[in-house]
Short mmCIF file of N, CA, C and O in Angstrom, two decimals:
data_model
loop_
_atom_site.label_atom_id
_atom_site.label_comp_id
_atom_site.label_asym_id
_atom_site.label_seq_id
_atom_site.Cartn_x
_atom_site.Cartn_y
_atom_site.Cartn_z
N UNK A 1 0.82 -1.18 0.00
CA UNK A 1 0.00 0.00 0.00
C UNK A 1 0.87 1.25 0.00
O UNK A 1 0.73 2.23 -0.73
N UNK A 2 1.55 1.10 0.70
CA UNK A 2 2.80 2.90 0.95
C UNK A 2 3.30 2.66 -0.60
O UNK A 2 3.00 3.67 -1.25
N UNK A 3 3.79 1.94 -1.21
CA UNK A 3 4.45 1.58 -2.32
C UNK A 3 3.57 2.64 -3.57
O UNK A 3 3.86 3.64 -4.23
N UNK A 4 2.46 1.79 -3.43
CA UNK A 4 0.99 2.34 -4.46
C UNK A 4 1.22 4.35 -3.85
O UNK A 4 1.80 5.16 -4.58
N UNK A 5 0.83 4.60 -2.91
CA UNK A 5 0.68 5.62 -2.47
C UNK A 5 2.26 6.82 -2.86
O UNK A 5 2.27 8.05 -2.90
N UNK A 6 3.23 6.00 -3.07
CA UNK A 6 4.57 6.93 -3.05
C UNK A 6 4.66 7.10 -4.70
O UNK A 6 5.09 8.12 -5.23
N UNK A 7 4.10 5.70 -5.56
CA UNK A 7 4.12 6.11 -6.90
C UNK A 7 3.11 6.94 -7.26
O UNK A 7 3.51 7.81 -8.04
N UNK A 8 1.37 7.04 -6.86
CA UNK A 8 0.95 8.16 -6.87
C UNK A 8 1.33 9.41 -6.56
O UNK A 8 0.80 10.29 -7.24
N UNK A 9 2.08 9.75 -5.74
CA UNK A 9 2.67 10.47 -5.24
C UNK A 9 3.13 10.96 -6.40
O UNK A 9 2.42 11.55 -7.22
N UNK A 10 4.55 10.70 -6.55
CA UNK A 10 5.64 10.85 -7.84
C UNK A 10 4.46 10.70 -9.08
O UNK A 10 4.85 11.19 -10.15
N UNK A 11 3.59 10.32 -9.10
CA UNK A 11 2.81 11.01 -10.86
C UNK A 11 2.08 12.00 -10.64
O UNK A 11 1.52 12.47 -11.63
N UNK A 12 1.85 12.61 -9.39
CA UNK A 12 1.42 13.58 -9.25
C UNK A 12 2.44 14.45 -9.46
O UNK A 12 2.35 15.20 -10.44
N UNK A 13 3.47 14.51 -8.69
CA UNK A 13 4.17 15.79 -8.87
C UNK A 13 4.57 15.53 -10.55
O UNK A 13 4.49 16.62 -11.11
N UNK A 14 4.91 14.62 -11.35
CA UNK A 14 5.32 14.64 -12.36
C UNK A 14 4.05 15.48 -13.35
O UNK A 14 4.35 16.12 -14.37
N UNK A 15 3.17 15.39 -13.03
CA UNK A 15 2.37 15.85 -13.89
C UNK A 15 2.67 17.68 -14.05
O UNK A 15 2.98 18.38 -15.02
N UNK A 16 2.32 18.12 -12.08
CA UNK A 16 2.52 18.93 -11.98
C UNK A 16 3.28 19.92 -12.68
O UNK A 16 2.88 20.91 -13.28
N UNK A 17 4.84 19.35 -12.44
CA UNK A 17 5.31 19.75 -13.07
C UNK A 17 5.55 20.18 -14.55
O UNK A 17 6.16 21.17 -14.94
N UNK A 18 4.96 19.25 -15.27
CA UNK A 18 5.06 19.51 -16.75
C UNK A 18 4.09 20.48 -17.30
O UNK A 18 4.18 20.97 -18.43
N UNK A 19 2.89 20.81 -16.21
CA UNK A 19 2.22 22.14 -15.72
C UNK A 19 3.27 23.85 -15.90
O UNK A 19 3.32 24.88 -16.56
N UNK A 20 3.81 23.24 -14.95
CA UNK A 20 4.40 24.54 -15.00
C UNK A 20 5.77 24.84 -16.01
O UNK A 20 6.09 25.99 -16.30
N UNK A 21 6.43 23.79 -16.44
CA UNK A 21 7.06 24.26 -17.90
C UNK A 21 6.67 25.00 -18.60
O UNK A 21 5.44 25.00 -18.59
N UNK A 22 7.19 25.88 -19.45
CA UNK A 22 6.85 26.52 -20.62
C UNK A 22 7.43 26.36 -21.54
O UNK A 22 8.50 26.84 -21.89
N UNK A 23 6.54 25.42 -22.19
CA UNK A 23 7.12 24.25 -23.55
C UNK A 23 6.65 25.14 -24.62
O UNK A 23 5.51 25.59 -24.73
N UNK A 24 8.22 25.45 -25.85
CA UNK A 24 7.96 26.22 -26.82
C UNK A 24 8.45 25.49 -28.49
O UNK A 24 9.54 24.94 -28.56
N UNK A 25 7.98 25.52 -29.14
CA UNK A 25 8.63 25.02 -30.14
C UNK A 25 9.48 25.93 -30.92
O UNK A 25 9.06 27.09 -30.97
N UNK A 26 10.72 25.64 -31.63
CA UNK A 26 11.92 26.11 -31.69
C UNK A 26 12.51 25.50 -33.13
O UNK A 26 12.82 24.32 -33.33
N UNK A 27 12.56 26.46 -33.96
CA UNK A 27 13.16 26.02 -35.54
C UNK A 27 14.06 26.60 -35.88
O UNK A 27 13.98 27.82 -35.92
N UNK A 28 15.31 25.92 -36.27
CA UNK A 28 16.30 26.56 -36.98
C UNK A 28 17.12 26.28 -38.08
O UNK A 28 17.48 25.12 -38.28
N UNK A 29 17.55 27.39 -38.97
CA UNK A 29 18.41 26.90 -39.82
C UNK A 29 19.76 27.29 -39.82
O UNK A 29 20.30 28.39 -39.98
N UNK A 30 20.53 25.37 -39.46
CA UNK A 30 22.01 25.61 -39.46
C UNK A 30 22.86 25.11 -40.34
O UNK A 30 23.37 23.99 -40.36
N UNK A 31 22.99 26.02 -41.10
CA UNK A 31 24.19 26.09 -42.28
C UNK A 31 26.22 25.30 -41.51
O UNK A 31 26.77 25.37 -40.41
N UNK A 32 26.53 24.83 -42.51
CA UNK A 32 27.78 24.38 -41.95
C UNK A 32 27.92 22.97 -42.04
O UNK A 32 28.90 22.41 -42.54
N UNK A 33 26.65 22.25 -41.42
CA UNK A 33 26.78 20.94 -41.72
C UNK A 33 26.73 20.10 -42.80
O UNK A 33 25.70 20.09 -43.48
N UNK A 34 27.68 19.40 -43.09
CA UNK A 34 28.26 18.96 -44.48
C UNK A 34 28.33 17.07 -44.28
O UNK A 34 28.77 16.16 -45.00
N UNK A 35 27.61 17.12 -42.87
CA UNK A 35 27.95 15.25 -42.78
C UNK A 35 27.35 14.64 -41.54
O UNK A 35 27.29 15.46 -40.62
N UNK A 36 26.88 13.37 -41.23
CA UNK A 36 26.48 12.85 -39.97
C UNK A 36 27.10 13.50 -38.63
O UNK A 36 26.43 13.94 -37.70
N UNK A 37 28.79 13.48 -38.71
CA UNK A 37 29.09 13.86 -37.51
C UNK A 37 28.87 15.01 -37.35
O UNK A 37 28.81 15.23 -36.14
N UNK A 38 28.62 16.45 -38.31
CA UNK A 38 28.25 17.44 -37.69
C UNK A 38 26.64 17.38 -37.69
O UNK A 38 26.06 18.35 -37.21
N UNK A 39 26.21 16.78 -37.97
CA UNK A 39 24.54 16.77 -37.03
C UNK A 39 24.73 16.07 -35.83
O UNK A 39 24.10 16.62 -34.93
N UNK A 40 25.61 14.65 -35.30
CA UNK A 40 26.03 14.63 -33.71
C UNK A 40 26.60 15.39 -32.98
O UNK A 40 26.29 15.47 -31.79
N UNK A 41 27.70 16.23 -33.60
CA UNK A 41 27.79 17.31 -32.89
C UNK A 41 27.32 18.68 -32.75
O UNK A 41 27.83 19.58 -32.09
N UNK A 42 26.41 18.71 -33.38
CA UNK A 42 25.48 20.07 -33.22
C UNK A 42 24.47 19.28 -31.82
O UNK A 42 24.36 19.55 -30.62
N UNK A 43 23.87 18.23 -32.71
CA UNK A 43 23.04 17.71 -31.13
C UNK A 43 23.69 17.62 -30.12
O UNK A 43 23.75 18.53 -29.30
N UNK A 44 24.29 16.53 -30.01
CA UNK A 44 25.37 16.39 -28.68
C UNK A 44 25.27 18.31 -27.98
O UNK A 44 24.55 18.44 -26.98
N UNK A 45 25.73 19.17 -28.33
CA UNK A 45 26.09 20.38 -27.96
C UNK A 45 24.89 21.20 -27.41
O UNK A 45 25.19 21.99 -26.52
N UNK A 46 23.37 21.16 -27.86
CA UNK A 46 22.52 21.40 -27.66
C UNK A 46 21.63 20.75 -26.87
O UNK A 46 20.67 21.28 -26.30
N UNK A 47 21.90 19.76 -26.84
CA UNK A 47 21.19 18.70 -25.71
C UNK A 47 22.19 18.67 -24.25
O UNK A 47 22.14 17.95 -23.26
N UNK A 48 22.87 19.51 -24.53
CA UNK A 48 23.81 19.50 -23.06
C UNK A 48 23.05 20.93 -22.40
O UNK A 48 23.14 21.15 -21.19
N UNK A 49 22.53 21.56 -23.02
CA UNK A 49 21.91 22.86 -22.47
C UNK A 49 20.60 22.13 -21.82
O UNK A 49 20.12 21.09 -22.27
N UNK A 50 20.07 22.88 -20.64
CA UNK A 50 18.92 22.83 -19.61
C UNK A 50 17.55 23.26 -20.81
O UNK A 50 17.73 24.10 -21.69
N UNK A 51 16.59 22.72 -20.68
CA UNK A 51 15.46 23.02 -20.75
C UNK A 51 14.98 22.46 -22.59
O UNK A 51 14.06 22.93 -23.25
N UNK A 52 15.83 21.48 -22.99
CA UNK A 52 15.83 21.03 -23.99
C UNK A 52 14.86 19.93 -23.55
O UNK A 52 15.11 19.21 -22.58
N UNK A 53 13.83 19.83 -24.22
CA UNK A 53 12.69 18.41 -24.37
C UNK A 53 12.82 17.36 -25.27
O UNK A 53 12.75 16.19 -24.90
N UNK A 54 13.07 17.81 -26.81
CA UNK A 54 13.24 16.85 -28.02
C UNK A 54 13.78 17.75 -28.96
O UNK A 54 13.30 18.85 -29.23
N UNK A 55 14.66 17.32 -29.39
CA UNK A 55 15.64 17.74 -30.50
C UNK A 55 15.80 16.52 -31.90
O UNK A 55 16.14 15.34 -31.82
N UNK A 56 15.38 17.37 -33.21
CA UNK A 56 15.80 16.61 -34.36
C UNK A 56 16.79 17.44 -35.09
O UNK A 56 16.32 18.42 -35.67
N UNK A 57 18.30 17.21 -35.20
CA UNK A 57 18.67 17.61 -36.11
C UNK A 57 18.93 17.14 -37.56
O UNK A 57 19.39 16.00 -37.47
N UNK A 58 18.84 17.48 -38.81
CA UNK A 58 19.12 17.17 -40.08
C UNK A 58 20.17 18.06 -40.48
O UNK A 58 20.07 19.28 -40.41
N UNK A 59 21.33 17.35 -40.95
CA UNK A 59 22.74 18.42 -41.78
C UNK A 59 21.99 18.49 -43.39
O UNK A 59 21.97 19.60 -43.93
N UNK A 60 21.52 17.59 -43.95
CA UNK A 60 20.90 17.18 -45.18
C UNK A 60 20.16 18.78 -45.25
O UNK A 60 20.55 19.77 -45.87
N UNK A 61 18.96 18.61 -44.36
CA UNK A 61 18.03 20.05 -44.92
C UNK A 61 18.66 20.95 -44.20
O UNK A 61 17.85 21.82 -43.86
N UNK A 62 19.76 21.17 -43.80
CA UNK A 62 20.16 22.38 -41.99
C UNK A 62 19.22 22.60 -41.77
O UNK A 62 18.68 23.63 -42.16
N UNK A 63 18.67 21.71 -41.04
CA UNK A 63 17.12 22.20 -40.10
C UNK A 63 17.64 21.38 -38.61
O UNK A 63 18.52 20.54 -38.44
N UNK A 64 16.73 21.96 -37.69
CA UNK A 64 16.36 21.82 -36.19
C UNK A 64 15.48 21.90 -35.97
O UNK A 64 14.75 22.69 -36.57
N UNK A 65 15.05 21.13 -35.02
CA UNK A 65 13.48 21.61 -34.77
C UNK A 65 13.70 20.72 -33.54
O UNK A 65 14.23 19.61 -33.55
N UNK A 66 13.23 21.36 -32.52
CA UNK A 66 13.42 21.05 -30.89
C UNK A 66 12.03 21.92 -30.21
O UNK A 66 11.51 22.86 -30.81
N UNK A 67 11.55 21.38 -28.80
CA UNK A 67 10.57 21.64 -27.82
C UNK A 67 11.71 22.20 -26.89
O UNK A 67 12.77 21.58 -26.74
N UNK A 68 11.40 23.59 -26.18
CA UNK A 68 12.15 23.66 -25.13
C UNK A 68 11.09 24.48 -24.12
O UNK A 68 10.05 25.14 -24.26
N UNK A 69 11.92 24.07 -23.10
CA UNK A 69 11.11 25.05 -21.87
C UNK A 69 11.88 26.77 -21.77
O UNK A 69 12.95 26.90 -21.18
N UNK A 70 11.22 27.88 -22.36
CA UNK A 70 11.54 28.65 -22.04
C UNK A 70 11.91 29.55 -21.19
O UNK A 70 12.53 30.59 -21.42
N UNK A 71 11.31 28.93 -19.65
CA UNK A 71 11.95 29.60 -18.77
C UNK A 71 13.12 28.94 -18.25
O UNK A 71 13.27 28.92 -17.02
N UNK A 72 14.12 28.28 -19.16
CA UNK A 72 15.28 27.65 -18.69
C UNK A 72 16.39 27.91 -19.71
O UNK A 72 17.59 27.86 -19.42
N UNK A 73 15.72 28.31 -21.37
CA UNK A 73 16.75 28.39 -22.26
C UNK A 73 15.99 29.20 -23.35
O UNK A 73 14.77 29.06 -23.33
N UNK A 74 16.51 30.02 -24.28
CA UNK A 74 15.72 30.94 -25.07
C UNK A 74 16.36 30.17 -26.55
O UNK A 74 17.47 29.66 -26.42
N UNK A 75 15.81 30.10 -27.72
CA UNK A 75 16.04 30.50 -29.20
C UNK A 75 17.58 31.26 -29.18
O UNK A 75 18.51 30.65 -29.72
N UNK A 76 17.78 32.38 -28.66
CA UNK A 76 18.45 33.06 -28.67
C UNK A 76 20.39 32.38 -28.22
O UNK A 76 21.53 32.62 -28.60
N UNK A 77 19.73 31.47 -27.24
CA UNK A 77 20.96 31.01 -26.21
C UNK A 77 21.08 30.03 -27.04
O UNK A 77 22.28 29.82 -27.24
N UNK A 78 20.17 29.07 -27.84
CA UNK A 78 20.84 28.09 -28.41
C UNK A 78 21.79 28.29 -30.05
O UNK A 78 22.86 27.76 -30.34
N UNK A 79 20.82 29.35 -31.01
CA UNK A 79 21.54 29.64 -31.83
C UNK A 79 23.13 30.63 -31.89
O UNK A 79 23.91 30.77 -32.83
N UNK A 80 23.19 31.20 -30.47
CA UNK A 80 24.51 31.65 -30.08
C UNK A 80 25.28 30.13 -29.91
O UNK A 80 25.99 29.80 -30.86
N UNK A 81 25.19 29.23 -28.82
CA UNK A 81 25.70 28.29 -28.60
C UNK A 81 25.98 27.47 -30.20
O UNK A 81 27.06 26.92 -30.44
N UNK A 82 25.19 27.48 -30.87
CA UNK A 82 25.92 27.02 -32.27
C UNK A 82 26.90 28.00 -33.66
O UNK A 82 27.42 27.74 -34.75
N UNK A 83 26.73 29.14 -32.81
CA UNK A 83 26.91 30.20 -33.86
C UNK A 83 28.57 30.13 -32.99
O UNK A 83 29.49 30.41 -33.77
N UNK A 84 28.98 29.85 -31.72
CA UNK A 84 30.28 29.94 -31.01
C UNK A 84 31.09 28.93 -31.95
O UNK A 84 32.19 29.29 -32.37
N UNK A 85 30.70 28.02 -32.20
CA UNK A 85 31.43 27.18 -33.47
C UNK A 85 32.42 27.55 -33.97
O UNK A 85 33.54 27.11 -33.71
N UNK A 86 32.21 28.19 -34.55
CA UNK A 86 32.71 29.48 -35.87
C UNK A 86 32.85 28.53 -36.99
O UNK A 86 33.73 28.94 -37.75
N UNK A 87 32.23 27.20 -37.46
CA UNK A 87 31.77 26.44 -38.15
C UNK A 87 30.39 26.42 -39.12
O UNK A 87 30.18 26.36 -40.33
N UNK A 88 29.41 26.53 -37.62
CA UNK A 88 27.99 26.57 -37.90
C UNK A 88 27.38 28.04 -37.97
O UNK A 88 27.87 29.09 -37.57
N UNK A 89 26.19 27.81 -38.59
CA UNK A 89 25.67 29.54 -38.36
C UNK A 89 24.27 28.65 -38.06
O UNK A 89 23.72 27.78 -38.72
N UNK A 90 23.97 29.21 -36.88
CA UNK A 90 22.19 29.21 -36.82
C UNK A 90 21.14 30.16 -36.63
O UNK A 90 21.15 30.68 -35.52
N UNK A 91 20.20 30.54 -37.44
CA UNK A 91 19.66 31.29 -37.44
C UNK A 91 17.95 31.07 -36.80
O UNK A 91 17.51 30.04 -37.31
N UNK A 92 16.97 31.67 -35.92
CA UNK A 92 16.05 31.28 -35.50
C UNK A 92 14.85 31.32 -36.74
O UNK A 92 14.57 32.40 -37.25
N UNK A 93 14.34 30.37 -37.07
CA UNK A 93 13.15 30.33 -38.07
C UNK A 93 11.73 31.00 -36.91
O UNK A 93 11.39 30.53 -35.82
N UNK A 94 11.32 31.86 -37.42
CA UNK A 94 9.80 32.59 -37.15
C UNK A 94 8.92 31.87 -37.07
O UNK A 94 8.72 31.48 -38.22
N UNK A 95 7.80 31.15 -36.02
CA UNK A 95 7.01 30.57 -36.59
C UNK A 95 6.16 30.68 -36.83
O UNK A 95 5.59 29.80 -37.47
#
């Protein structure tokens, strides 16, 4: 019974929480990538930042397209973080 009661517990707050996220969707186009490993390392690099949910990158189309929680990481912070490269350029797509 405590068992039942502690996993209710924990799906409650889990829910909660995903309540109070502010889940945004996030498109970009990053020029530079020319091959598999630079779409692992563009991901790899972006998925190390806080408030990342799901990330697809493609080098093929330079596209991104990721869910993030905005009160943890902006558009802004991630296409800097790929633009530090001095490889990649990412630019935020409008949606």
């Amino acid at each position: 019974m405590r068992t039942a009661g502690r996993s209710l517990s924990l799906c409650n707050f889990i829910v909660q929480k995903k309540e109070i996220m502010a889940l945004e969707k996030l498109d970009l186009k990053i020029t530079g990538m020319t091959c598999a490993h630079c779409e692992k390392f563009v991901t790899k690099a972006i998925m190390e930042l806080d408030g990342i949910s799901s990330l697809m990158v493609d080098y093929r189309s330079a596209f991104a397209s990721m869910t993030i929680d905005n009160s943890l990481v902006s558009g802004g912070q991630i296409a800097a973080l790929v633009n530090e490269t001095g490889i990649y350029h990412a630019e935020i797509i409008p949606q």
